[in-house]
Coordinates of C-alpha atoms in Angstrom, one line a residue:
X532 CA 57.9 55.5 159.6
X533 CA 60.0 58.2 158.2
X534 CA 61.4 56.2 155.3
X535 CA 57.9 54.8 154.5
X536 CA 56.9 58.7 154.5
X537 CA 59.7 60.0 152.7
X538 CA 59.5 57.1 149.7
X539 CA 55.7 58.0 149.7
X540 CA 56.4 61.8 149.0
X541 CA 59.5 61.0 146.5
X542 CA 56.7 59.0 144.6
X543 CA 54.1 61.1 144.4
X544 CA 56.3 64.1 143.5
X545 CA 57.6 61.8 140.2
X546 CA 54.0 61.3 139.5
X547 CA 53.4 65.0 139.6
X548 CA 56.3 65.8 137.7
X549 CA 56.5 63.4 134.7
X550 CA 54.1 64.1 132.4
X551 CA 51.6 60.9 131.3
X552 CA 52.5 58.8 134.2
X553 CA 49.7 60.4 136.5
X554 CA 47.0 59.7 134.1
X555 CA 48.4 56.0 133.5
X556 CA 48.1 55.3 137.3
X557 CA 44.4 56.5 137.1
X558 CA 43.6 54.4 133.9
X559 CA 44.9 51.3 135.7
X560 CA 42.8 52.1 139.0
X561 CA 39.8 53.4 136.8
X562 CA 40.4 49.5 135.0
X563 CA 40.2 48.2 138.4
X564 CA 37.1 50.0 139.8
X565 CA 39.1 52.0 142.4
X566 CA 39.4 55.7 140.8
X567 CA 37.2 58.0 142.7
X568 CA 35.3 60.2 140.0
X569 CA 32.9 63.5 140.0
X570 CA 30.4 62.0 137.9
X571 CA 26.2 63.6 137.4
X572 CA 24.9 60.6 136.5
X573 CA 26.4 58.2 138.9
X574 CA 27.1 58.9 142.8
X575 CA 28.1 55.1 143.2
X576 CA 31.6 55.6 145.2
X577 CA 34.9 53.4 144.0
X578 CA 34.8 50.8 146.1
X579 CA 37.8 50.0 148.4
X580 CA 41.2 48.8 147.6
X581 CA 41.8 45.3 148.9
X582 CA 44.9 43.5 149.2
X583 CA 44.8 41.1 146.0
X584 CA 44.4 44.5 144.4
X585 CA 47.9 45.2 144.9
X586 CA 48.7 42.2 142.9
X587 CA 47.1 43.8 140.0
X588 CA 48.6 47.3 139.5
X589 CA 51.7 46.7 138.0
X590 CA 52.3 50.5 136.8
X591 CA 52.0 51.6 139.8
X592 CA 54.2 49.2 141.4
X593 CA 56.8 50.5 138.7
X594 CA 56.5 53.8 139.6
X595 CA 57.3 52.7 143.0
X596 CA 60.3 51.1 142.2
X597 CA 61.3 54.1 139.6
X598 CA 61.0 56.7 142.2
X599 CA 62.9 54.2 144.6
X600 CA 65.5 54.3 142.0
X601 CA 66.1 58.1 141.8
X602 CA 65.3 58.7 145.2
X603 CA 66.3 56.0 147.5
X604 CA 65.2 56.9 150.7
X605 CA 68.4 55.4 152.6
X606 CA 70.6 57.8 150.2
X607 CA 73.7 58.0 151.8
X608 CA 74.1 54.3 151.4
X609 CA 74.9 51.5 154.3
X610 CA 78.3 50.4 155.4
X611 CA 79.7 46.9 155.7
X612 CA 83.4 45.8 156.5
X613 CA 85.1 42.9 154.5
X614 CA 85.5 39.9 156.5
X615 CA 88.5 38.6 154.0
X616 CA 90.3 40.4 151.2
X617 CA 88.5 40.8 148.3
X618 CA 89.3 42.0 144.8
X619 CA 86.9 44.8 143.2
X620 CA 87.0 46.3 140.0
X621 CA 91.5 45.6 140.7
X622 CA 91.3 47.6 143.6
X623 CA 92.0 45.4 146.6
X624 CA 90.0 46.0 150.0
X625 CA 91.8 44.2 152.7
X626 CA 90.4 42.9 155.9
X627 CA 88.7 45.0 158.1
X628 CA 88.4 47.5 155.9
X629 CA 84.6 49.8 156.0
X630 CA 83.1 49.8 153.1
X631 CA 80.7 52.0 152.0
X632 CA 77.9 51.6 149.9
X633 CA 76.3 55.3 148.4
X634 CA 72.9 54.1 147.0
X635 CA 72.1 56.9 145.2
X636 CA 74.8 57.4 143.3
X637 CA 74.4 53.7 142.5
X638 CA 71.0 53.8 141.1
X639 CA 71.8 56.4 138.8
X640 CA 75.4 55.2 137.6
X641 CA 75.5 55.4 133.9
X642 CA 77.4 51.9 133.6
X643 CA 73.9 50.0 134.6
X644 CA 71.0 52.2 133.7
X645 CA 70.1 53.3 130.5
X646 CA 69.2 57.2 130.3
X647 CA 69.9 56.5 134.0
X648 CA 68.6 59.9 134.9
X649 CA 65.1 59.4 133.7
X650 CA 62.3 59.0 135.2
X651 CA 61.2 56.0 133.4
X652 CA 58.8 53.3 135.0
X653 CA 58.6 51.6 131.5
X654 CA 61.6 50.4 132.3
X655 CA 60.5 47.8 135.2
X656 CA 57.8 46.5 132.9
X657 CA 58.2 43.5 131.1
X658 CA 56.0 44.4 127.8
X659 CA 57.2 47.6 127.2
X660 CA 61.2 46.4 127.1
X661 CA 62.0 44.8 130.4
X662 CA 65.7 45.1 129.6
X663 CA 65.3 49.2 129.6
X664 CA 66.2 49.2 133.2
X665 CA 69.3 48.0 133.3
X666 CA 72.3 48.1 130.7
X667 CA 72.1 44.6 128.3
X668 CA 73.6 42.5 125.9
X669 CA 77.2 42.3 124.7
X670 CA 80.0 44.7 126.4
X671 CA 77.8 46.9 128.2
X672 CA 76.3 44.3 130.3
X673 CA 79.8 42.6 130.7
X674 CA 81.0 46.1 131.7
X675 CA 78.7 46.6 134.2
X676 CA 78.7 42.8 135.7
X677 CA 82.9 43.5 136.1
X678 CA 82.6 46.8 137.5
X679 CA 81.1 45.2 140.5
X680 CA 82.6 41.6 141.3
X681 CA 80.8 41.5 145.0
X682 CA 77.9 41.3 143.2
X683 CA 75.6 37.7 143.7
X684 CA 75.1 36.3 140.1
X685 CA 71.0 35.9 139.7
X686 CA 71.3 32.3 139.5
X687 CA 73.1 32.3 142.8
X688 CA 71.0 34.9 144.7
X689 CA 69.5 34.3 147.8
X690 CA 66.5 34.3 149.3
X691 CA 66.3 37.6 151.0
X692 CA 67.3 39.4 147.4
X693 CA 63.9 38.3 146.1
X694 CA 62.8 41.9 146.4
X695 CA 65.2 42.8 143.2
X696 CA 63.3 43.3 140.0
X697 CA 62.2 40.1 137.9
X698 CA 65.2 38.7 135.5
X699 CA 63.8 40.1 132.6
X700 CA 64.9 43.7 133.5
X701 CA 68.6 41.5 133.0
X702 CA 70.1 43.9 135.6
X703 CA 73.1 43.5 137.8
X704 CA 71.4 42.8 141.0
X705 CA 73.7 44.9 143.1
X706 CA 72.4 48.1 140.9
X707 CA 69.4 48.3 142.4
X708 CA 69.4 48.6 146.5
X709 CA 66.5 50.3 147.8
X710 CA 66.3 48.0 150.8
X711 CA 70.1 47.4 151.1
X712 CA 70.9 43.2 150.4
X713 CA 72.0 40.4 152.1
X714 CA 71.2 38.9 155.3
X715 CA 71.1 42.2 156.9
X716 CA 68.8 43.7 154.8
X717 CA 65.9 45.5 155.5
X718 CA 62.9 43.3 157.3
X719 CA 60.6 45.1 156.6
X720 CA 61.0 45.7 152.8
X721 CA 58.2 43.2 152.1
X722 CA 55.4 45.1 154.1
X723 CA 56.8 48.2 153.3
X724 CA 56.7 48.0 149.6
X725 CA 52.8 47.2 150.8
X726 CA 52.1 50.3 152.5
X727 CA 53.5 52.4 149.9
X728 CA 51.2 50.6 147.0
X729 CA 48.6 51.1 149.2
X730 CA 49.1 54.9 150.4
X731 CA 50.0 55.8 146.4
X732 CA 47.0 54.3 145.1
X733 CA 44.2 55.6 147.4
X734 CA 45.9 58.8 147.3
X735 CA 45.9 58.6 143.3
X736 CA 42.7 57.0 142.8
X737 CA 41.2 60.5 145.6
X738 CA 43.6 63.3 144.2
X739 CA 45.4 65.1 141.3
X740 CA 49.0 66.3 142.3
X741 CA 50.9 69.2 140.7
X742 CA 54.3 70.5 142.2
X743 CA 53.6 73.8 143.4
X744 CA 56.7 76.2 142.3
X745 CA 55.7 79.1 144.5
X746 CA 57.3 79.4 148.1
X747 CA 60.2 76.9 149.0
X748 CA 59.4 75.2 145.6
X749 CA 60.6 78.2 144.1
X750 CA 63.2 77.6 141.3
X751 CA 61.2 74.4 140.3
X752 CA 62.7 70.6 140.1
X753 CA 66.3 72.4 140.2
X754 CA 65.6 74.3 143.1
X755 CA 64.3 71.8 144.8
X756 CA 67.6 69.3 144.6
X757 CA 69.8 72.4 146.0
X758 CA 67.7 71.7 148.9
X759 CA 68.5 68.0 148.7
X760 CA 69.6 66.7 152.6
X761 CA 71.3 63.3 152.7
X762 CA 72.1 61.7 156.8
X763 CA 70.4 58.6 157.6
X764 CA 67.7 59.2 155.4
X765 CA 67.4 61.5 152.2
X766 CA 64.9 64.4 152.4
X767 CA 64.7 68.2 151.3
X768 CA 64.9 70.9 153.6
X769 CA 62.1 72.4 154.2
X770 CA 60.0 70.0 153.3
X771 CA 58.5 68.6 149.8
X772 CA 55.6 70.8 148.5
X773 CA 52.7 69.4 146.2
X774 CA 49.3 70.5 145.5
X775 CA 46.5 68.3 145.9
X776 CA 43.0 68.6 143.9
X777 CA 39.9 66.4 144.9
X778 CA 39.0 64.1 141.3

């Protein structure tokens, strides 16, 4: 599927670009038996990745939901109408009325994420700060609750949201949409959040990636968001250039 594709390549290019996190994801494979290495004294492969492995790469799974963050696939955001009057933020939206949600300027608003434009994957695990994600504590976290008052309280969320980040992040739930929220979410957010652990790791635990600046990567990270294309799904024209080298 395109938005499985596009999440994949948005992933990968964060790994490439931010410097430690592609030799974390290795240690955690290596740790796990899964990293494919050149070695002259060994020519034992890594063995295969199996599903209860995905269970026990939590970095990786952070740099999923990092990369998901900055680069939402579904960029443009989804549309909903208000089936009664509501009050947000003082502004009333009356019946009827089409709202629309942008996702990516969302996931990078400045009210809920702290250094909200960083890549940051620290910032989805628990022992390195948990509450890094999201803005916390005192007014900032009362700021960014209020800006927002569609928003489902955690203890009042439903069972489709359980693909938000754990409670410790302490994050306004409706911060963080990857997969939209709600009853008419998307169904296949569970399976695809599997395919994309999946398709980074063996592609990890196989391959070194660099971003490539010659050609249509010319101009570097900044050229590359001048080519930035948002309809139904968010993509760069021309395509998303990495370079790939065997372990």
């Amino acid at each position: 599927m395109d938005t499985t594709a596009h999440a994949l390549s948005f992933a990968l290019l964060c790994v490439a670009t931010t410097p430690g996190v592609q030799g974390r994801v290795a240690e955690e494979l290596r740790s796990l038996g899964l990293l494919v290495e050149a070695s002259s004294d060994s020519s034992a492969p890594a063995r295969p990745l199996e599903y209860s492995d995905l269970s026990k790469i939590p970095y990786l799974t952070a740099v999923i939901k990092e990369s998901m963050r900055l680069w939402p696939v579904g960029g443009a955001g989804v549309g909903r109408v208000a089936d009664r009057d509501v009050d947000v933020g003082g502004f009333l939206v009356k019946k009827g009325t089409e709202v629309a949600i942008p996702m990516f300027c969302l996931h990078r608003a400045p009210w809920a994420w702290t250094d909200a434009e960083k890549f940051d994957p620290g910032r989805w695990l628990e022992e390195e700060g948990g509450g890094g994600g999201g803005k916390e504590g005192g007014k900032a976290a009362a700021d960014a609750t209020a800006t927002v008052t569609l928003t489902t309280s955690p203890s009042k969320a439903s069972p489709s949201s359980s693909h938000l980040p754990p409670q410790p992040l302490r994050l306004n739930p409706a911060a963080y949409l990857p997969f939209s929220s709600g009853p008419r979410d998307c169904l296949g957010r569970r399976f695809g959040m599997m395919e994309l652990g999946t398709m980074l790791a063996t592609l990890c635990s196989r391959f070194e990636f660099e971003f490539d600046e010659s050609g249509l990567n010319e101009g570097g990270l900044a050229g590359l968001e001048a080519r930035e294309v948002s309809k139904f799904t968010l993509s760069f024209d021309g395509g998303l250039w990495l370079r790939a080298t065997p372990r």
